[in-house]
mmCIF file with all atom_site columns, C-alpha atoms in Angstrom:
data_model
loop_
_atom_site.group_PDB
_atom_site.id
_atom_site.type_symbol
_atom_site.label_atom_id
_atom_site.label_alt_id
_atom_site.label_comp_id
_atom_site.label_asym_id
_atom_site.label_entity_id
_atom_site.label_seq_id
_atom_site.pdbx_PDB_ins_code
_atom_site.Cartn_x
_atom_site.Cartn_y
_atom_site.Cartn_z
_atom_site.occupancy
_atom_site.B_iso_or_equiv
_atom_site.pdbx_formal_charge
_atom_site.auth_seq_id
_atom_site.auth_comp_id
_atom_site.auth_asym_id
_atom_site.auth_atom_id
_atom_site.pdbx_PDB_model_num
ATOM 1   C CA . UNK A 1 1   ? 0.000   0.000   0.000   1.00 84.00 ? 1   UNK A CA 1
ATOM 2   C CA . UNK A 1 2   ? 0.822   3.521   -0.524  1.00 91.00 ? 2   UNK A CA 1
ATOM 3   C CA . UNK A 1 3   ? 0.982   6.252   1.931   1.00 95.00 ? 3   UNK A CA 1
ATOM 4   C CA . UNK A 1 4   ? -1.606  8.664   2.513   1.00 97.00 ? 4   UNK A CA 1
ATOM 5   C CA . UNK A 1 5   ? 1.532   11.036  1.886   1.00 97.00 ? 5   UNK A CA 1
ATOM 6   C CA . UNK A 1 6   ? 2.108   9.834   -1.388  1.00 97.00 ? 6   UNK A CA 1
ATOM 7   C CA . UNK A 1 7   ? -1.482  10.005  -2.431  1.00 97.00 ? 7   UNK A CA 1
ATOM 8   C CA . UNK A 1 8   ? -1.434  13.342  -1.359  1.00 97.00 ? 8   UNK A CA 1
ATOM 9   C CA . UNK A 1 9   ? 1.688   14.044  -3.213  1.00 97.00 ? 9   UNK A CA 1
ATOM 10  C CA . UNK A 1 10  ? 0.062   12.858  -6.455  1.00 97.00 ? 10  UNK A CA 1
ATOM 11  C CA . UNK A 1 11  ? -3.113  14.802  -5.932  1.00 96.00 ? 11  UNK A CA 1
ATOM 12  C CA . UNK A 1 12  ? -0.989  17.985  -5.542  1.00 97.00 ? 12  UNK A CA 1
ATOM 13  C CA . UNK A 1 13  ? 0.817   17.141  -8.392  1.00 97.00 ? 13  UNK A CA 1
ATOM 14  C CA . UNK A 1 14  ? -2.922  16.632  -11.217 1.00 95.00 ? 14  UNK A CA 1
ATOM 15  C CA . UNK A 1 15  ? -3.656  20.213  -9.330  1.00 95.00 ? 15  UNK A CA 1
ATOM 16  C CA . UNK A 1 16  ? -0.508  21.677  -10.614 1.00 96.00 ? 16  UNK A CA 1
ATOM 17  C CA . UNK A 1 17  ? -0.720  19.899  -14.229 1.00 95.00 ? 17  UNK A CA 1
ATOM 18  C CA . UNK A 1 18  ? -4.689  20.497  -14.687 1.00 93.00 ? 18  UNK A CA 1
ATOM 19  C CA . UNK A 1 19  ? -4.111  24.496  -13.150 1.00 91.00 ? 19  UNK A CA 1
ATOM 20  C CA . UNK A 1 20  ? -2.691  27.398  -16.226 1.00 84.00 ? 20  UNK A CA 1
ATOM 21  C CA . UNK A 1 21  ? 1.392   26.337  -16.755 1.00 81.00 ? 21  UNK A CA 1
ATOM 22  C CA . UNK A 1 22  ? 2.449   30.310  -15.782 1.00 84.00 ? 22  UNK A CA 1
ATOM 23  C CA . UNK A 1 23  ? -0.053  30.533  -13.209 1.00 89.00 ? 23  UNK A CA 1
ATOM 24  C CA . UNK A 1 24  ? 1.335   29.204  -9.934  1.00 93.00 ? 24  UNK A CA 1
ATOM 25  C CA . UNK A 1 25  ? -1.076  27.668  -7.261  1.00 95.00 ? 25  UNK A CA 1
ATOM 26  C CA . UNK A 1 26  ? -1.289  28.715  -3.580  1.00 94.00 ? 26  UNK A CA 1
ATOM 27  C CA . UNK A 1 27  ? -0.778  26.144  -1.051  1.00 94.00 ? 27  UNK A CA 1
ATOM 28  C CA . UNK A 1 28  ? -4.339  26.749  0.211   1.00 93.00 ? 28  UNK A CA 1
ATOM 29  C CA . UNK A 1 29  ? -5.856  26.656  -2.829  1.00 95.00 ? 29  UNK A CA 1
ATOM 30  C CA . UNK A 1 30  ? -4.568  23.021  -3.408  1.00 96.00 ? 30  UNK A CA 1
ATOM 31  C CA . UNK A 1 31  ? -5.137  22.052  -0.037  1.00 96.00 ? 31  UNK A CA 1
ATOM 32  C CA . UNK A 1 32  ? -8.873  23.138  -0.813  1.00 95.00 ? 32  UNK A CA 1
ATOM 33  C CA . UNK A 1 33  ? -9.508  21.922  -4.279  1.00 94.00 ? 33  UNK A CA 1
ATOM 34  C CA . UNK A 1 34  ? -7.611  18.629  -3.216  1.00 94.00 ? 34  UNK A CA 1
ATOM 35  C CA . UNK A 1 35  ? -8.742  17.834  0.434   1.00 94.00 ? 35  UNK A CA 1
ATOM 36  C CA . UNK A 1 36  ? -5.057  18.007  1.645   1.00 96.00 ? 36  UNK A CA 1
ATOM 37  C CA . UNK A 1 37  ? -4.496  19.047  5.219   1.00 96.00 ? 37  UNK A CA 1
ATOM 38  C CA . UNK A 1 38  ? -2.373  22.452  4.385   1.00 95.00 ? 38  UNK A CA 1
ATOM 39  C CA . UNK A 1 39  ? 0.569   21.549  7.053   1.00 95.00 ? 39  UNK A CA 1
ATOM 40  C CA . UNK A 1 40  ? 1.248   18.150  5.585   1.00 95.00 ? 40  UNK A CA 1
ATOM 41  C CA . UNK A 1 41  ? 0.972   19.558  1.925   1.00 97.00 ? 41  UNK A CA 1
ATOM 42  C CA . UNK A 1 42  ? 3.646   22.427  2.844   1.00 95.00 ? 42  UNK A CA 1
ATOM 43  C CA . UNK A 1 43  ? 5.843   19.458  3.808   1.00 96.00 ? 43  UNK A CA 1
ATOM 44  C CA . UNK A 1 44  ? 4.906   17.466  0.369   1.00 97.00 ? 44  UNK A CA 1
ATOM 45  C CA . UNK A 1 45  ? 5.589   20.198  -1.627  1.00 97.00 ? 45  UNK A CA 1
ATOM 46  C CA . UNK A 1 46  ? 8.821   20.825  -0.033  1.00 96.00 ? 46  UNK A CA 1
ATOM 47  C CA . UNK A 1 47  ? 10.195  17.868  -0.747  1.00 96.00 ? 47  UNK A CA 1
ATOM 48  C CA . UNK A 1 48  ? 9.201   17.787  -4.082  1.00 97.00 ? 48  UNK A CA 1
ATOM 49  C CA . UNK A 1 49  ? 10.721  21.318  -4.696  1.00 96.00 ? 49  UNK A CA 1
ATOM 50  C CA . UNK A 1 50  ? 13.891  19.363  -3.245  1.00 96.00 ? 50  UNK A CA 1
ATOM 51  C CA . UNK A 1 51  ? 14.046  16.922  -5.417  1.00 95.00 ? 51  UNK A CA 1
ATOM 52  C CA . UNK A 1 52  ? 13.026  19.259  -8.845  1.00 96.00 ? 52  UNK A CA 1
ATOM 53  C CA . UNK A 1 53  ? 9.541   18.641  -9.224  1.00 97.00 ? 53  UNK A CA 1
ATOM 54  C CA . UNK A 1 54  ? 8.549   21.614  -8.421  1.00 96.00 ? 54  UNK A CA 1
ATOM 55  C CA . UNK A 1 55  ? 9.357   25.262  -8.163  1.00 94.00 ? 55  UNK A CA 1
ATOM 56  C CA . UNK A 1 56  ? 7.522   28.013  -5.980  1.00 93.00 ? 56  UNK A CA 1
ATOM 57  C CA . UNK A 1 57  ? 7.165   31.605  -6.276  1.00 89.00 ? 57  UNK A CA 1
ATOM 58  C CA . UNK A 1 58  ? 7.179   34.373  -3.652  1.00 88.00 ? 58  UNK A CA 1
ATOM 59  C CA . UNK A 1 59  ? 4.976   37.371  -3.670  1.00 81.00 ? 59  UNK A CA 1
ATOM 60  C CA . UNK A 1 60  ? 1.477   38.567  -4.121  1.00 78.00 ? 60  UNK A CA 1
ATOM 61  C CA . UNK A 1 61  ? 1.565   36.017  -7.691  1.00 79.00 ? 61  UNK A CA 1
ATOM 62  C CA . UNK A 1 62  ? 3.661   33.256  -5.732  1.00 85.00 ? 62  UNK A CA 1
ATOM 63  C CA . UNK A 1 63  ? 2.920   29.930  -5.032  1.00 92.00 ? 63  UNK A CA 1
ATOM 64  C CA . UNK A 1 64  ? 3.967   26.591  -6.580  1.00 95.00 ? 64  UNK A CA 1
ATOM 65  C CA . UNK A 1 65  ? 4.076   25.384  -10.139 1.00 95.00 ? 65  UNK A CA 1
ATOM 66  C CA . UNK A 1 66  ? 5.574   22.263  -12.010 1.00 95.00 ? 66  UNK A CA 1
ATOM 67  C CA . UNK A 1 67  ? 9.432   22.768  -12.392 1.00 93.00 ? 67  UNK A CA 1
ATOM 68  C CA . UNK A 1 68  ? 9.058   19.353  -14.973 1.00 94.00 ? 68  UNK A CA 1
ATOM 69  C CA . UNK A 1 69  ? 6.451   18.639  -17.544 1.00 93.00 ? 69  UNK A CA 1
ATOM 70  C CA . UNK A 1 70  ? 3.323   16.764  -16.157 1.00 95.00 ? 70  UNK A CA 1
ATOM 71  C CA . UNK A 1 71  ? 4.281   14.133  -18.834 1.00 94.00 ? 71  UNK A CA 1
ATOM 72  C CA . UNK A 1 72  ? 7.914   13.777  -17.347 1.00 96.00 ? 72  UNK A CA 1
ATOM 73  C CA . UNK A 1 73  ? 6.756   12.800  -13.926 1.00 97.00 ? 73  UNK A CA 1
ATOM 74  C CA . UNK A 1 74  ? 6.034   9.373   -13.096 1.00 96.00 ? 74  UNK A CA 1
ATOM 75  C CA . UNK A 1 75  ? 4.276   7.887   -10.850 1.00 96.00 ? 75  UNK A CA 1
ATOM 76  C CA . UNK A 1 76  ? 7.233   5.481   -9.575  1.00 96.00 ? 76  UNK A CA 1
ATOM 77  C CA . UNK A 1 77  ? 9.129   8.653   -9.618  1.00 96.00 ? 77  UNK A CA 1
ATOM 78  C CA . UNK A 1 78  ? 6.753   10.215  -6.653  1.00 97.00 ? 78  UNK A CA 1
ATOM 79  C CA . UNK A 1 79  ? 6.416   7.227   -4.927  1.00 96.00 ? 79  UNK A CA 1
ATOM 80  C CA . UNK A 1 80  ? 10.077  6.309   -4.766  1.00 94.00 ? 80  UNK A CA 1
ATOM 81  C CA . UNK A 1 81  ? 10.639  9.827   -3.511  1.00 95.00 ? 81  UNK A CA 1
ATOM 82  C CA . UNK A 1 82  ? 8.106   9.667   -0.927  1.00 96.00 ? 82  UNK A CA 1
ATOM 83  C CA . UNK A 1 83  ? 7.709   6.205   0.613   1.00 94.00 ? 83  UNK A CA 1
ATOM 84  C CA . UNK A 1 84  ? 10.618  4.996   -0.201  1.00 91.00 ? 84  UNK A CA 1
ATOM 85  C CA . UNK A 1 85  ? 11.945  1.771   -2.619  1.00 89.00 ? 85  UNK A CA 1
ATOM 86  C CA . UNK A 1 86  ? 9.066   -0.123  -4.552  1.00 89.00 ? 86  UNK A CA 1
ATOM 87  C CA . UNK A 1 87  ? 9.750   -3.355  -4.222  1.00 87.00 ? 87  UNK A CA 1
ATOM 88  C CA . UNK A 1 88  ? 7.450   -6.446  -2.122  1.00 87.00 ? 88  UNK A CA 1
ATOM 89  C CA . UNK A 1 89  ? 10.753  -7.989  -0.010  1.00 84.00 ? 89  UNK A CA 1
ATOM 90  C CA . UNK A 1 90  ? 13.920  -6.068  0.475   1.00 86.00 ? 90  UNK A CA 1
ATOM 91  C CA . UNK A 1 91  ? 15.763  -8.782  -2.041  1.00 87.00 ? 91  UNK A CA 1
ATOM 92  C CA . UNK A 1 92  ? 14.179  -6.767  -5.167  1.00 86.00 ? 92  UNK A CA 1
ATOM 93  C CA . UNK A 1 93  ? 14.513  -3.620  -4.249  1.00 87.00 ? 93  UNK A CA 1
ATOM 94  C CA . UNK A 1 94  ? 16.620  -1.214  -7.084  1.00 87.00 ? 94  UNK A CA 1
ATOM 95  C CA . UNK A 1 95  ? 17.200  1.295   -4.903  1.00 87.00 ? 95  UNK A CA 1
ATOM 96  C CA . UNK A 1 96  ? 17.819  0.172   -1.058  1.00 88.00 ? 96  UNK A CA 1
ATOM 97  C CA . UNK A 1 97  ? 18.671  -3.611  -1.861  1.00 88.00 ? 97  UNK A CA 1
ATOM 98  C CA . UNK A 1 98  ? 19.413  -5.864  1.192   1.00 85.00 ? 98  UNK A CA 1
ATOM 99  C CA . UNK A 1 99  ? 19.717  -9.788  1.647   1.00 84.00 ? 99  UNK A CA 1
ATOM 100 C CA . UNK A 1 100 ? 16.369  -11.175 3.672   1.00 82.00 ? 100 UNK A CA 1
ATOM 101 C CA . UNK A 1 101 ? 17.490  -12.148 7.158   1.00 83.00 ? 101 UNK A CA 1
ATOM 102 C CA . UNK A 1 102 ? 16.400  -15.592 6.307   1.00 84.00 ? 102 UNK A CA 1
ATOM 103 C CA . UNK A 1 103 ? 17.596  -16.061 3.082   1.00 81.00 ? 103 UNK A CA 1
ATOM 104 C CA . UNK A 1 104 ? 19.281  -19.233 2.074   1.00 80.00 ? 104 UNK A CA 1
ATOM 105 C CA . UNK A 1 105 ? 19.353  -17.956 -1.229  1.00 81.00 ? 105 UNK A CA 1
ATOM 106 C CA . UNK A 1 106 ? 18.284  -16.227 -3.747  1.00 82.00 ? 106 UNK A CA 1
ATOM 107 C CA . UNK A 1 107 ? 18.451  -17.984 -6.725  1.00 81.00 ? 107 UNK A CA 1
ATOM 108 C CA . UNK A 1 108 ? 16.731  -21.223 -4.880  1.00 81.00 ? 108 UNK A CA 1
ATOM 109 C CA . UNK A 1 109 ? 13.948  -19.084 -2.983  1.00 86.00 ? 109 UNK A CA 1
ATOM 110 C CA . UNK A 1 110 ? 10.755  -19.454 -5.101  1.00 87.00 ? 110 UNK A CA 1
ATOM 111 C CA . UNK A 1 111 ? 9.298   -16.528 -2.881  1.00 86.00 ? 111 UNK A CA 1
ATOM 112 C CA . UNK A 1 112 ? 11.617  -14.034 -4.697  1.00 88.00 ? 112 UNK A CA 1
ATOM 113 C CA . UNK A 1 113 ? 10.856  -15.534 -7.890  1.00 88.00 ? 113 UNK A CA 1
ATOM 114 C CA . UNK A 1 114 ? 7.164   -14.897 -8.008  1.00 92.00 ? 114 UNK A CA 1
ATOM 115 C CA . UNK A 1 115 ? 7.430   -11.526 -6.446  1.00 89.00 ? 115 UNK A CA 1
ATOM 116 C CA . UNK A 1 116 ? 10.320  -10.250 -9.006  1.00 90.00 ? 116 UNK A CA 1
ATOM 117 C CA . UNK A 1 117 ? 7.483   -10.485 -11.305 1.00 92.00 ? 117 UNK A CA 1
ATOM 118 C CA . UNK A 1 118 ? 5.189   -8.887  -9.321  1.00 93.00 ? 118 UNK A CA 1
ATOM 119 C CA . UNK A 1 119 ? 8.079   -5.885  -8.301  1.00 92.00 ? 119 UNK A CA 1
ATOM 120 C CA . UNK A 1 120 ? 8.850   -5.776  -12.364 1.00 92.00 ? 120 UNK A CA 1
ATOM 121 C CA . UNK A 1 121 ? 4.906   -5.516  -13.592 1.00 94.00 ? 121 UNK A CA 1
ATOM 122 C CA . UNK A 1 122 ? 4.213   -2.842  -10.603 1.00 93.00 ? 122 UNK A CA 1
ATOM 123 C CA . UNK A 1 123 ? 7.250   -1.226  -11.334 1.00 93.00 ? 123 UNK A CA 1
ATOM 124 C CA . UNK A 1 124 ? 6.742   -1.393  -15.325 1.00 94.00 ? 124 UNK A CA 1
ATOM 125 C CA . UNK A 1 125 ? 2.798   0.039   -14.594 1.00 93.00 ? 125 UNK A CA 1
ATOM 126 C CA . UNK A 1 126 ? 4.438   2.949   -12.542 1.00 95.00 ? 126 UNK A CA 1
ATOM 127 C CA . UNK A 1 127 ? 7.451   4.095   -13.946 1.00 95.00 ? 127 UNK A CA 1
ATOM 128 C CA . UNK A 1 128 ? 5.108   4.472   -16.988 1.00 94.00 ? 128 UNK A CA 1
ATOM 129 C CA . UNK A 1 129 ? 2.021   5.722   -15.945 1.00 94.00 ? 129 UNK A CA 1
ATOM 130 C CA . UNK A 1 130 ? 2.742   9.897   -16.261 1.00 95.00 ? 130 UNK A CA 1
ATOM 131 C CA . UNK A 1 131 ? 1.080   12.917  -13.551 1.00 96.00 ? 131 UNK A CA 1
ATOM 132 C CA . UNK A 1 132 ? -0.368  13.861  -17.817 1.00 95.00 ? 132 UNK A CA 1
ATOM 133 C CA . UNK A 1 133 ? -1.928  10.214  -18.157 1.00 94.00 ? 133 UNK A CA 1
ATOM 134 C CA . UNK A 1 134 ? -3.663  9.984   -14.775 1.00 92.00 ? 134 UNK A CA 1
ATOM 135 C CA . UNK A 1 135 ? -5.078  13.666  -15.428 1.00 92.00 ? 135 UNK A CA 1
ATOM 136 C CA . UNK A 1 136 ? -5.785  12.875  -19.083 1.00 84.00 ? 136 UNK A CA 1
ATOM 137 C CA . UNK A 1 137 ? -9.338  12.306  -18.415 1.00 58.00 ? 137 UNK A CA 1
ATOM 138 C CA . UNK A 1 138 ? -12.731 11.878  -20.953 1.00 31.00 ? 138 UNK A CA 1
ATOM 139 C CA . UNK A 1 139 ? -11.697 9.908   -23.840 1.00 35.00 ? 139 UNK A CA 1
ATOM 140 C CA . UNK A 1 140 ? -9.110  8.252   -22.478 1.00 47.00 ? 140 UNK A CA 1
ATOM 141 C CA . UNK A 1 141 ? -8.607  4.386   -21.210 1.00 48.00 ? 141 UNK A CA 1
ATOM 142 C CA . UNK A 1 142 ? -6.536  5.642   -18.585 1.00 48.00 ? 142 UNK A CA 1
ATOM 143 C CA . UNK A 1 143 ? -8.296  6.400   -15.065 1.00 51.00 ? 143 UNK A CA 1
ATOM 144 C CA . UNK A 1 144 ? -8.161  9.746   -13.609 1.00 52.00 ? 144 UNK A CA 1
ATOM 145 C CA . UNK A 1 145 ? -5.787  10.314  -10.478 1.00 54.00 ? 145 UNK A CA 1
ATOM 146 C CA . UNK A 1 146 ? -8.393  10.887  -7.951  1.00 54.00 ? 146 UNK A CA 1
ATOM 147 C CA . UNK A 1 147 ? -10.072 7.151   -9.460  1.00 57.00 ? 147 UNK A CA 1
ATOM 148 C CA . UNK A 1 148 ? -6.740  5.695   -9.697  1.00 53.00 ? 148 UNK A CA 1
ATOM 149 C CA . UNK A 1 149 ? -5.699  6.565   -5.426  1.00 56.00 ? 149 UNK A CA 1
ATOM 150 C CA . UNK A 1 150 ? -9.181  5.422   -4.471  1.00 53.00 ? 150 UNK A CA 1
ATOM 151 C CA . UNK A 1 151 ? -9.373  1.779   -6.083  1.00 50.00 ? 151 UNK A CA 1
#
């Protein structure tokens, strides 16, 4: 499962891609239009300003806009960032790899073997699946953000 930080993170993110490209968004005006307590989104978006996401603006105009195309950013991209590696056992992980404490291993364990292929389908789904596809909406096969988070 995903964190509720991470949905929150994506939800920020369709705001940003669906709101005017030189217009930036106010942290309350997400927070609203999202259902984001403001706090935890000031945190959110400061990490993704970190990591080049995002960008804000001071001022009377300020607030935050996408730093990177909506098409550029993944959703493995956000969730990597913000829970951490995406992998089912710590064996698979890309990112933060460790040996299982119990491992006798790896090449025998038939646990790893059927989750590598669940770690490389969720993985392939993610690293794939764009902030632009999930926000795509009528007309398209893909599900909204808000319907993808909720299933």
């Amino acid at each position: 499962m995903i964190s509720q930080k991470a949905k929150y993170a994506l939800r920020a993110l369709a705001a940003l891609a669906q709101a005017h490209p030189e217009e930036p968004m106010m942290i309350s005006e997400i927070a609203q239009q999202q259902s984001i307590p403001k706090k935890f989104l000031e945190q959110i978006l400061l990490d993704l300003k970190r990591s080049g996401i995002v960008e804000s603006r001071r001022g009377k105009q300020g607030g935050y806009l996408l730093l990177k195309s909506a098409d550029e950013i993944s959703f493995g991209e956000v969730l990597r960032l913000v829970d951490g590696p995406i992998a089912p056992l710590p064996c698979l992980s890309q990112t933060a790899y460790r040996k299982c404490e119990d491992c006798d291993g790896e090449h025998l364990c038939e646990i790893r073997h059927v989750f590598a292929r669940v770690a490389d389908a969720t993985r392939d789904v993610l690293f794939n699946t764009t902030i632009a596809d999930a926000v795509e909406g009528a007309g398209s096969t893909k599900a909204p953000v808000r319907e993808l988070l909720t299933a």
